[in-house]
Amino acid sequence: MPAFEDLKIFTGNSHPTLAKDVCAYLGIGLGECSVFKFSNDNTFVQFGENIRERDVFLVQSIAAPVNENLMELLIMIDAAKRASAGRITAVMPYYAYGRSDKKDQPRVPITARLVANLITVAGADRLLTVEFHAGQIQGFFNIPVDELTAVPILARNFLERGLSNVVVVAPDVGRAKRARDTGQTLGVPIAIVEKQRIGNEDRSEAVSLIGEVEGKTALIVDDEISTGGTVIAAANELKEHGAGDIYCYVTHPLLSGSASETLQKSVIKGFVATDTLSVSDEKKNSKTHFISVASLLGEAIHRIHSGLSVGAMFEQ
Amino acid sequence: MPAFEDLKIFTGNSHPTLAKDVCAYLGIGLGECSVFKFSNDNTFVQFGENIRERDVFLVQSIAAPVNENLMELLIMIDAAKRASAGRITAVMPYYAYGRSDKKDQPRVPITARLVANLITVAGADRLLTVEFHAGQIQGFFNIPVDELTAVPILARNFLERGLSNVVVVAPDVGRAKRARDTGQTLGVPIAIVEKQRIGNEDRSEAVSLIGEVEGKTALIVDDEISTGGTVIAAANELKEHGAGDIYCYVTHPLLSGSASETLQKSVIKGFVATDTLSVSDEKKNSKTHFISVASLLGEAIHRIHSGLSVGAMFEQ
Amino acid sequence: MPAFEDLKIFTGNSHPTLAKDVCAYLGIGLGECSVFKFSNDNTFVQFGENIRERDVFLVQSIAAPVNENLMELLIMIDAAKRASAGRITAVMPYYAYGRSDKKDQPRVPITARLVANLITVAGADRLLTVEFHAGQIQGFFNIPVDELTAVPILARNFLERGLSNVVVVAPDVGRAKRARDTGQTLGVPIAIVEKQRIGNEDRSEAVSLIGEVEGKTALIVDDEISTGGTVIAAANELKEHGAGDIYCYVTHPLLSGSASETLQKSVIKGFVATDTLSVSDEKKNSKTHFISVASLLGEAIHRIHSGLSVGAMFEQ
Amino acid sequence: MPAFEDLKIFTGNSHPTLAKDVCAYLGIGLGECSVFKFSNDNTFVQFGENIRERDVFLVQSIAAPVNENLMELLIMIDAAKRASAGRITAVMPYYAYGRSDKKDQPRVPITARLVANLITVAGADRLLTVEFHAGQIQGFFNIPVDELTAVPILARNFLERGLSNVVVVAPDVGRAKRARDTGQTLGVPIAIVEKQRIGNEDRSEAVSLIGEVEGKTALIVDDEISTGGTVIAAANELKEHGAGDIYCYVTHPLLSGSASETLQKSVIKGFVATDTLSVSDEKKNSKTHFISVASLLGEAIHRIHSGLSVGAMFEQ
Amino acid sequence: MPAFEDLKIFTGNSHPTLAKDVCAYLGIGLGECSVFKFSNDNTFVQFGENIRERDVFLVQSIAAPVNENLMELLIMIDAAKRASAGRITAVMPYYAYGRSDKKDQPRVPITARLVANLITVAGADRLLTVEFHAGQIQGFFNIPVDELTAVPILARNFLERGLSNVVVVAPDVGRAKRARDTGQTLGVPIAIVEKQRIGNEDRSEAVSLIGEVEGKTALIVDDEISTGGTVIAAANELKEHGAGDIYCYVTHPLLSGSASETLQKSVIKGFVATDTLSVSDEKKNSKTHFISVASLLGEAIHRIHSGLSVGAMFEQ
Amino acid sequence: MPAFEDLKIFTGNSHPTLAKDVCAYLGIGLGECSVFKFSNDNTFVQFGENIRERDVFLVQSIAAPVNENLMELLIMIDAAKRASAGRITAVMPYYAYGRSDKKDQPRVPITARLVANLITVAGADRLLTVEFHAGQIQGFFNIPVDELTAVPILARNFLERGLSNVVVVAPDVGRAKRARDTGQTLGVPIAIVEKQRIGNEDRSEAVSLIGEVEGKTALIVDDEISTGGTVIAAANELKEHGAGDIYCYVTHPLLSGSASETLQKSVIKGFVATDTLSVSDEKKNSKTHFISVASLLGEAIHRIHSGLSVGAMFEQ
């Protein structure tokens, strides 16, 4: 097994706080690495310490500005490869382009696969991530992938609230499976909010609901939240059907545009997410709560480095 | 654009009837190709005619015996490549291993990706298929993929029956999206059958139902049917909730074991599927009905060969 | 030889004007292609017309925002590949990251090679560009590359001015070869501006000049201009050594920050560049002059498409 | 050098007995790995223990059912790769498709090379095998291959019989080289049985013999035996030419169909083979004798794992 | 089918005569291509005419100086690829390193596979050759290979001599198969010369003979001849066993060192070979006779270019 | 970190003296490896000792005969890979074909990139070299490259001579950057010799000089010297402009043809080079002086093997 002292963690500019927290969990310092732009807008990277034969982990979350952060990561990988790193693990707490995972219209890309190819050709040996948009994205890679789940972390937070008479709600049919899995974890029923066209009237869309929610505490679950539109539409529908308190649990808080304010003003009582993405202080408010994945990632990095089972982290 | 006379279609042993029907649609003869086994159980392939620079389509459905049929296809591709075929398209009306599309347990394979790699390394230039188990499997390939849908064919059959007061039912949460898409095509609501554990009792599983079905004609939809267990459990649940006539529409009729008899004896009134898989006569009975995808595949092959849009086949 | 009607040109958002001018030269319309961002900052691409087996050229100049423009191009290539394009040529009038073409410090990337790998893995079959920062970047590719030179276009502009007693000046030793080549084209001598440390004094840098410039019309030549700092320092040094009128000719007008104003205020009499990069109107002033490469690119695309020699464009 | 405790051996369903014997030689337990089929005939694999960074050996002999066993191996390799195995060695005591090693007719595959590509693309780092049908199959691989020979094991058995006046016989010209090598090992002359067409008569085939066999103990040698037809025809020819006792030594006992009974009834006095293939008890009879390669494979695995020379196993 | 006018043939320095003869057969001129060395011993290549999208055939026989000729070919391929050739076929009438086709000793290369990799990575799309040392070398390639046989050409020469009472002789056990094939073509028996150690005496080697040759006209056949040692030792052995006239037929006349004189002085009455290798005039003498493969190669090139069957050239 | 005892160094025939000196620096013996030619001019390689999992360094300078030496290296790499070497580093003190690093004419190769591809496909894991002709050649590789510089070694020799009033001279504009770098190291000015066409007269070439040299000690610097023509023309030009003593410092002494005698007879007072290339005794004379890079290479090998920084060797 490789010795622990060889482990090195570096970060780009997308989420240095999380990288530092991961290092703190592991009791090591964050490696020195400059990542900046020249006046010609070209990104530049230089590792500030010897990484030959080291076990290198590059922490970079691919949030907005998405393309900037992705290119930073690719250039870091290239630099690490040419600096003779022993093994390079791309640590992407949030993997962008997950929704471009299939051709559901003619002549569109499958960008999630393209990104997998880019990471691989740049020289990464492995990937560590938290919850892809679809599990199948694992198969976009030929290199080993460790996909961690934040569901136990989020569930623990929910259980601590001691709520009762709960229903887990999928805000969209595409998310039904996640609701089912969470429902099974918590031992509660599920419901699904659905956008449907009834009859043949020309594309008039109506939000409807499948399942029972009246008088229940509703837990809307999703993997990520962007503008918040889908979640809030679902919450409103739940209220119309007589739901009680409504909470929203997601893993990846993209919170683009004014999503945070919209949540604050909405019927949702509490919004809980992890910190796989960097959330600025102005996006935090009385309803939002963020739980760190630093120990999750730190433990996984320790296990990857030491040849211990990562799957064992999620066994009960 | 390449000339039509260069198109050549060959088939292995998995589903020659469909290959012949495709040729009939195109008005060309099926190419000569021997695919058989030596006494040492080694599969052997020989093309019986010159295929240099030809536009070669190899029709092989990967049904049981799955591994035999897959290896036949791979060996055909290798032989075509070494015989200097101009372009090789693997035509797989049914793509096996689609359910092994992610690591949802530790230390399992992603065989659907492995199969994509095998087909590519053997030498295929493109893939033509009908409905993957998950659309993301497109992204397992770097070569161009044309994935056809049989939903319009199946929907047409349904519409011809002139039924009313219909609900589309997903037999499982994982199939909810397909039910929603079909529901939208037909302009009817959906319901979902769900296996749930209520409370924390030790893994006692209960089938339940989300949505309204009472007095309605139920249309259970799925991409494939194997033993039929899931579909029949769903049908029974629907009956308990007062559903009227129950039909089942699937694309790929695997019908393994005694699935066909089980369907015959079940509460399901009619079972409709395509012929992407070869179904023996003894598996056909008074309730089953099969609709050919030969014209669908034939038209797609014509369009691929002639540089015409395949997407245009599905525009209204 | 492939027929002309199959040629299709598309553009991303970096420099649509040039793409349109190229189409105008060729007498064809620009292809329909949407390239935009979702609310989650993910770039999306969709080709609006059938491109199966077409000879597809994707025009995208990789100027600021560099990483955005590069990712747009990569995603366009992926979409074109999956849409079964017959051949994909990445047309990059300006290729970014050219200055990251070697490891001249420890643990830095060779991003120009990384970009070559990204373009290739995305699925491009060929590259068409105008003047790399170093000719060796051609060798970063395994796919065929056509590198056009703008020197004849720029030289023609110079000759039309009818100046005499000219010296071509390299603003830096690293650019001496380009100055020599231009000097030979025009039949005039060269000089070189050089930053030197004289003696062993601690890193005191002095700009000096090698060669004769007194009373001569000086022509500073370079491949690109970013902030303009190097060029203006060179011009000042030339003035100190008694040079007459000073002109500056570059191929790629990056003109980052306030470069344009700085040029306007400087001792430089005229600044001439091509339009390989999009220059906003506010960056144009009385001293600047831009010459289009549209006919150069258009002619090269025509020749690539028709199997004619591209090298022949530059023979006298 | 890697530590011994990291070595892990797993087996599919083709020949578990041999895998267990190899483990016994090494004094370690066989690793836990489920390899079975779902009702849809899809093969499934799951490793039952952590194999991160372990030195993994997958023992699978590719005998009938050939394609099943091969796919099992490929899926095991994929699962091991995705489970982050440190190094994966495919241990194939018998490598199928060895006779499809060249195009000796138009438009046939080279399946032995295809198999090499499949094993490599699945993710194997090395191959360990016993006697390819042709040594050149080593060159079908780019990964390192260790090919062991069973000739010394078989020769030792022969020498223990204490026979005299021996001639080694190739049952076919294509096997002459093996006969020569064995002849040299034993210090005895050789003869060759040859199917020839004499004169121009229409393809009338006659078995003939080159070399002297009268009154001698004949040792027919071959790499593998399938139906036994060739070997028995050779034995009959030898009897006609006055040979004494006839023995047959082969490495790989395919014994397809009724080969075993045919041997029992033939003029051959004794049939000796190794256990690179699993032979069912009903195929064993009074004339057959099987010698295990477990120690041969075990020793090679030990040496590969420990960085010791494998070639040294065969030096005298 | 591609038009004939697009076909272009070029040659390096190894065997220009053959390349010209091939062009003469096809009625086209040899393409202009400079291949020479700079003073620093670096080989340089430049194509003297536009080859964009052309069907390019590069004729280069890999005889002594082997490494020079091979590198010339690789550099020509690279230049053709970068010049946008439509398709590149390496035409190697003689493929060197064929005898390094397996690891028959520890820690040796498989150079024949290495050469296949080099040709492929340089950019060749296909290979055309005459008789590999072993047919399995086809499988060293993933690109399509056309391997022509010179046996019919050589057999025709033999038949024209009208000899009778003939035996075909393999000069070595390893060549027995070729002798058998030739014997079957001519309808005559075979014999094999064999180097054997009789008894356990310390490595005393004795040449012996298997089969009947007394009073017969012997035809020694081989794929290539280098120093001629093996062939002449075989001829002497044949004479000792009372053979009549002895002829020698080989495909590839390497004739290294003084092989030609040695043949002239030997008991061999006639030596016949093709011109796959360039043989200088001083190596020709009264016993040697060379038959051109120009029409064989020319016909194959025509067929490859036009999409016609190459296999059909060898059907009777 | 890997243990030191695992390091193994082998050499081909191009420069065994240097390989031995490197071993002497490291205090280890040169590994046993036979590299020779068969009578058919095929190069053969066999390692004489076990190299499984060893850290293997193959020292081979690619001087004349360039293609022979390159093929030797490629075959050694193939043999090492197939012998299961743990890691293979190609040590090329001189990398040939560096001047073929771009397409500066139509239809020429980029052989320096081709060589990079050949080395990689053969199986090298890393490259160690001394001063490429252009730094960009690093980017021709995807594997890690360590490029050492001999400038400090050469500068040290110069400083020991205690000369004063020095000017560093580039013998050609293309070498101006190296002169500038050396000038900065020594704290002295630079001059450039330039071949120019003045006016429009028909290609009459005149050597001219940019910068001040009168009365100064001139130091012509270059990366390599072949026939010496450029350097001697530069020296003559310097003399005409009144330069004092002239020295010439280059890294790679190709010294092809009669270069050595020409230097001896020239106005150059002293010629200093390293021993990256083997120089025969008859090429050494009273003016030439060679400084060994053995310790430079040895130290780099030690650092690569032990995971220490190589960049640190060049920090002050």
mmCIF file of N, CA and C in Angstrom, chain E residues 223-286:
data_model
loop_
_atom_site.group_PDB
_atom_site.id
_atom_site.type_symbol
_atom_site.label_atom_id
_atom_site.label_comp_id
_atom_site.label_asym_id
_atom_site.label_seq_id
_atom_site.Cartn_x
_atom_site.Cartn_y
_atom_site.Cartn_z
ATOM 1 N N ASP E 223 10.342 -19.421 -48.160
ATOM 2 C CA ASP E 223 9.788 -18.091 -48.397
ATOM 3 C C ASP E 223 10.870 -17.073 -48.690
ATOM 4 N N GLU E 224 12.039 -17.271 -48.099
ATOM 5 C CA GLU E 224 13.110 -16.316 -48.344
ATOM 6 C C GLU E 224 14.454 -17.002 -48.224
ATOM 7 N N ILE E 225 15.483 -16.415 -48.801
ATOM 8 C CA ILE E 225 16.828 -16.957 -48.692
ATOM 9 C C ILE E 225 17.744 -15.816 -48.283
ATOM 10 N N SER E 226 18.543 -16.036 -47.227
ATOM 11 C CA SER E 226 19.455 -14.992 -46.765
ATOM 12 C C SER E 226 20.892 -15.371 -47.160
ATOM 13 N N THR E 227 21.618 -16.061 -46.289
ATOM 14 C CA THR E 227 22.980 -16.470 -46.675
ATOM 15 C C THR E 227 22.957 -17.692 -47.571
ATOM 16 N N GLY E 228 21.856 -18.396 -47.593
ATOM 17 C CA GLY E 228 21.749 -19.598 -48.398
ATOM 18 C C GLY E 228 22.238 -20.847 -47.677
ATOM 19 N N GLY E 229 22.744 -20.699 -46.483
ATOM 20 C CA GLY E 229 23.309 -21.833 -45.736
ATOM 21 C C GLY E 229 22.349 -22.994 -45.573
ATOM 22 N N THR E 230 21.135 -22.703 -45.116
ATOM 23 C CA THR E 230 20.167 -23.769 -44.880
ATOM 24 C C THR E 230 19.828 -24.512 -46.166
ATOM 25 N N VAL E 231 19.595 -23.754 -47.221
ATOM 26 C CA VAL E 231 19.207 -24.360 -48.490
ATOM 27 C C VAL E 231 20.319 -25.255 -49.038
ATOM 28 N N ILE E 232 21.562 -24.794 -48.956
ATOM 29 C CA ILE E 232 22.672 -25.569 -49.516
ATOM 30 C C ILE E 232 22.954 -26.815 -48.674
ATOM 31 N N ALA E 233 22.831 -26.691 -47.351
ATOM 32 C CA ALA E 233 22.966 -27.876 -46.495
ATOM 33 C C ALA E 233 21.902 -28.905 -46.870
ATOM 34 N N ALA E 234 20.696 -28.434 -47.138
ATOM 35 C CA ALA E 234 19.609 -29.332 -47.532
ATOM 36 C C ALA E 234 19.930 -29.990 -48.871
ATOM 37 N N ALA E 235 20.446 -29.198 -49.807
ATOM 38 C CA ALA E 235 20.764 -29.730 -51.135
ATOM 39 C C ALA E 235 21.822 -30.824 -51.029
ATOM 40 N N ASN E 236 22.838 -30.575 -50.206
ATOM 41 C CA ASN E 236 23.890 -31.589 -50.029
ATOM 42 C C ASN E 236 23.314 -32.874 -49.450
ATOM 43 N N GLU E 237 22.439 -32.734 -48.466
ATOM 44 C CA GLU E 237 21.804 -33.902 -47.855
ATOM 45 C C GLU E 237 20.998 -34.672 -48.909
ATOM 46 N N LEU E 238 20.310 -33.926 -49.776
ATOM 47 C CA LEU E 238 19.520 -34.561 -50.833
ATOM 48 C C LEU E 238 20.433 -35.360 -51.760
ATOM 49 N N LYS E 239 21.541 -34.755 -52.128
ATOM 50 C CA LYS E 239 22.488 -35.458 -53.004
ATOM 51 C C LYS E 239 22.960 -36.743 -52.348
ATOM 52 N N GLU E 240 23.284 -36.682 -51.067
ATOM 53 C CA GLU E 240 23.740 -37.888 -50.338
ATOM 54 C C GLU E 240 22.691 -38.982 -50.358
ATOM 55 N N HIS E 241 21.441 -38.593 -50.411
ATOM 56 C CA HIS E 241 20.359 -39.576 -50.455
ATOM 57 C C HIS E 241 19.946 -39.889 -51.890
ATOM 58 N N GLY E 242 20.795 -39.493 -52.844
ATOM 59 C CA GLY E 242 20.561 -39.913 -54.216
ATOM 60 C C GLY E 242 19.586 -39.117 -55.036
ATOM 61 N N ALA E 243 19.312 -37.897 -54.617
ATOM 62 C CA ALA E 243 18.398 -37.072 -55.410
ATOM 63 C C ALA E 243 19.021 -36.740 -56.756
ATOM 64 N N GLY E 244 18.192 -36.484 -57.767
ATOM 65 C CA GLY E 244 18.668 -36.086 -59.088
ATOM 66 C C GLY E 244 18.917 -34.581 -59.128
ATOM 67 N N ASP E 245 18.389 -33.893 -60.136
ATOM 68 C CA ASP E 245 18.566 -32.443 -60.224
ATOM 69 C C ASP E 245 17.875 -31.748 -59.055
ATOM 70 N N ILE E 246 18.513 -30.688 -58.598
ATOM 71 C CA ILE E 246 17.943 -29.947 -57.467
ATOM 72 C C ILE E 246 17.718 -28.487 -57.864
ATOM 73 N N TYR E 247 16.494 -28.051 -57.668
ATOM 74 C CA TYR E 247 16.156 -26.645 -57.919
ATOM 75 C C TYR E 247 15.726 -25.995 -56.605
ATOM 76 N N CYS E 248 15.829 -24.708 -56.584
ATOM 77 C CA CYS E 248 15.409 -23.987 -55.379
ATOM 78 C C CYS E 248 14.505 -22.823 -55.772
ATOM 79 N N TYR E 249 13.324 -22.787 -55.162
ATOM 80 C CA TYR E 249 12.347 -21.723 -55.438
ATOM 81 C C TYR E 249 12.031 -20.970 -54.159
ATOM 82 N N VAL E 250 12.302 -19.686 -54.155
ATOM 83 C CA VAL E 250 11.941 -18.874 -52.993
ATOM 84 C C VAL E 250 11.240 -17.602 -53.477
ATOM 85 N N THR E 251 10.504 -16.981 -52.566
ATOM 86 C CA THR E 251 9.812 -15.745 -52.945
ATOM 87 C C THR E 251 10.718 -14.527 -52.803
ATOM 88 N N HIS E 252 11.361 -14.436 -51.651
ATOM 89 C CA HIS E 252 12.114 -13.207 -51.353
ATOM 90 C C HIS E 252 13.624 -13.448 -51.402
ATOM 91 N N PRO E 253 14.335 -12.917 -52.417
ATOM 92 C CA PRO E 253 15.777 -13.171 -52.570
ATOM 93 C C PRO E 253 16.621 -12.168 -51.789
ATOM 94 N N LEU E 254 16.753 -12.372 -50.457
ATOM 95 C CA LEU E 254 17.592 -11.462 -49.678
ATOM 96 C C LEU E 254 19.046 -11.535 -50.130
ATOM 97 N N LEU E 255 19.526 -12.763 -50.353
ATOM 98 C CA LEU E 255 20.868 -12.992 -50.886
ATOM 99 C C LEU E 255 21.915 -12.119 -50.199
ATOM 100 N N SER E 256 21.984 -12.219 -48.894
ATOM 101 C CA SER E 256 22.929 -11.375 -48.174
ATOM 102 C C SER E 256 24.349 -11.917 -48.301
ATOM 103 N N GLY E 257 25.347 -11.054 -48.170
ATOM 104 C CA GLY E 257 26.760 -11.425 -48.276
ATOM 105 C C GLY E 257 27.050 -12.077 -49.619
ATOM 106 N N SER E 258 27.709 -13.220 -49.572
ATOM 107 C CA SER E 258 28.123 -13.894 -50.810
ATOM 108 C C SER E 258 27.163 -15.012 -51.177
ATOM 109 N N ALA E 259 25.912 -14.867 -50.772
ATOM 110 C CA ALA E 259 24.927 -15.932 -50.994
ATOM 111 C C ALA E 259 24.841 -16.313 -52.467
ATOM 112 N N SER E 260 24.913 -15.313 -53.313
ATOM 113 C CA SER E 260 24.734 -15.557 -54.733
ATOM 114 C C SER E 260 25.866 -16.442 -55.290
ATOM 115 N N GLU E 261 27.085 -16.116 -54.961
ATOM 116 C CA GLU E 261 28.230 -16.938 -55.406
ATOM 117 C C GLU E 261 28.136 -18.349 -54.841
ATOM 118 N N THR E 262 27.787 -18.438 -53.576
ATOM 119 C CA THR E 262 27.686 -19.749 -52.931
ATOM 120 C C THR E 262 26.672 -20.611 -53.676
ATOM 121 N N LEU E 263 25.544 -20.022 -54.073
ATOM 122 C CA LEU E 263 24.537 -20.771 -54.846
ATOM 123 C C LEU E 263 25.151 -21.233 -56.169
ATOM 124 N N GLN E 264 25.852 -20.330 -56.824
ATOM 125 C CA GLN E 264 26.455 -20.617 -58.135
ATOM 126 C C GLN E 264 27.366 -21.845 -58.035
ATOM 127 N N LYS E 265 28.135 -21.908 -56.948
ATOM 128 C CA LYS E 265 29.099 -23.002 -56.777
ATOM 129 C C LYS E 265 28.463 -24.277 -56.241
ATOM 130 N N SER E 266 27.218 -24.229 -55.826
ATOM 131 C CA SER E 266 26.610 -25.358 -55.109
ATOM 132 C C SER E 266 26.079 -26.425 -56.063
ATOM 133 N N VAL E 267 25.565 -27.492 -55.481
ATOM 134 C CA VAL E 267 24.977 -28.580 -56.276
ATOM 135 C C VAL E 267 23.613 -28.205 -56.848
ATOM 136 N N ILE E 268 23.114 -27.045 -56.460
ATOM 137 C CA ILE E 268 21.797 -26.616 -56.939
ATOM 138 C C ILE E 268 21.885 -26.227 -58.409
ATOM 139 N N LYS E 269 20.936 -26.747 -59.198
ATOM 140 C CA LYS E 269 21.018 -26.530 -60.642
ATOM 141 C C LYS E 269 20.371 -25.204 -61.067
ATOM 142 N N GLY E 270 19.340 -24.819 -60.358
ATOM 143 C CA GLY E 270 18.675 -23.568 -60.719
ATOM 144 C C GLY E 270 18.043 -22.914 -59.514
ATOM 145 N N PHE E 271 18.142 -21.599 -59.470
ATOM 146 C CA PHE E 271 17.581 -20.848 -58.358
ATOM 147 C C PHE E 271 16.594 -19.826 -58.917
ATOM 148 N N VAL E 272 15.337 -19.892 -58.468
ATOM 149 C CA VAL E 272 14.292 -19.015 -59.001
ATOM 150 C C VAL E 272 13.677 -18.211 -57.859
ATOM 151 N N ALA E 273 13.537 -16.922 -58.071
ATOM 152 C CA ALA E 273 12.921 -16.064 -57.052
ATOM 153 C C ALA E 273 12.146 -14.949 -57.736
ATOM 154 N N THR E 274 11.381 -14.196 -56.948
ATOM 155 C CA THR E 274 10.687 -13.026 -57.507
ATOM 156 C C THR E 274 11.575 -11.801 -57.314
ATOM 157 N N ASP E 275 11.059 -10.650 -57.682
ATOM 158 C CA ASP E 275 11.806 -9.398 -57.505
ATOM 159 C C ASP E 275 11.182 -8.523 -56.417
ATOM 160 N N THR E 276 10.636 -9.158 -55.363
ATOM 161 C CA THR E 276 10.111 -8.338 -54.261
ATOM 162 C C THR E 276 11.220 -7.521 -53.624
ATOM 163 N N LEU E 277 12.451 -7.996 -53.781
ATOM 164 C CA LEU E 277 13.606 -7.252 -53.297
ATOM 165 C C LEU E 277 14.455 -6.867 -54.496
ATOM 166 N N SER E 278 15.130 -5.751 -54.393
ATOM 167 C CA SER E 278 16.024 -5.317 -55.464
ATOM 168 C C SER E 278 17.298 -6.160 -55.417
ATOM 169 N N VAL E 279 17.633 -6.787 -56.538
ATOM 170 C CA VAL E 279 18.855 -7.597 -56.598
ATOM 171 C C VAL E 279 19.814 -6.930 -57.583
ATOM 172 N N SER E 280 20.987 -6.614 -57.124
ATOM 173 C CA SER E 280 21.958 -5.934 -57.993
ATOM 174 C C SER E 280 22.425 -6.899 -59.075
ATOM 175 N N ASP E 281 22.892 -6.326 -60.196
ATOM 176 C CA ASP E 281 23.304 -7.160 -61.321
ATOM 177 C C ASP E 281 24.418 -8.130 -60.952
ATOM 178 N N GLU E 282 25.333 -7.733 -60.081
ATOM 179 C CA GLU E 282 26.448 -8.643 -59.751
ATOM 180 C C GLU E 282 25.972 -9.855 -58.952
ATOM 181 N N LYS E 283 24.743 -9.797 -58.457
ATOM 182 C CA LYS E 283 24.240 -10.965 -57.728
ATOM 183 C C LYS E 283 23.506 -11.922 -58.661
ATOM 184 N N LYS E 284 23.364 -11.538 -59.919
ATOM 185 C CA LYS E 284 22.712 -12.420 -60.878
ATOM 186 C C LYS E 284 23.778 -13.241 -61.592
ATOM 187 N N ASN E 285 23.489 -14.521 -61.828
ATOM 188 C CA ASN E 285 24.456 -15.356 -62.540
ATOM 189 C C ASN E 285 23.708 -16.413 -63.349
ATOM 190 N N SER E 286 24.427 -17.331 -63.904
ATOM 191 C CA SER E 286 23.815 -18.276 -64.855
ATOM 192 C C SER E 286 22.758 -19.172 -64.199
#
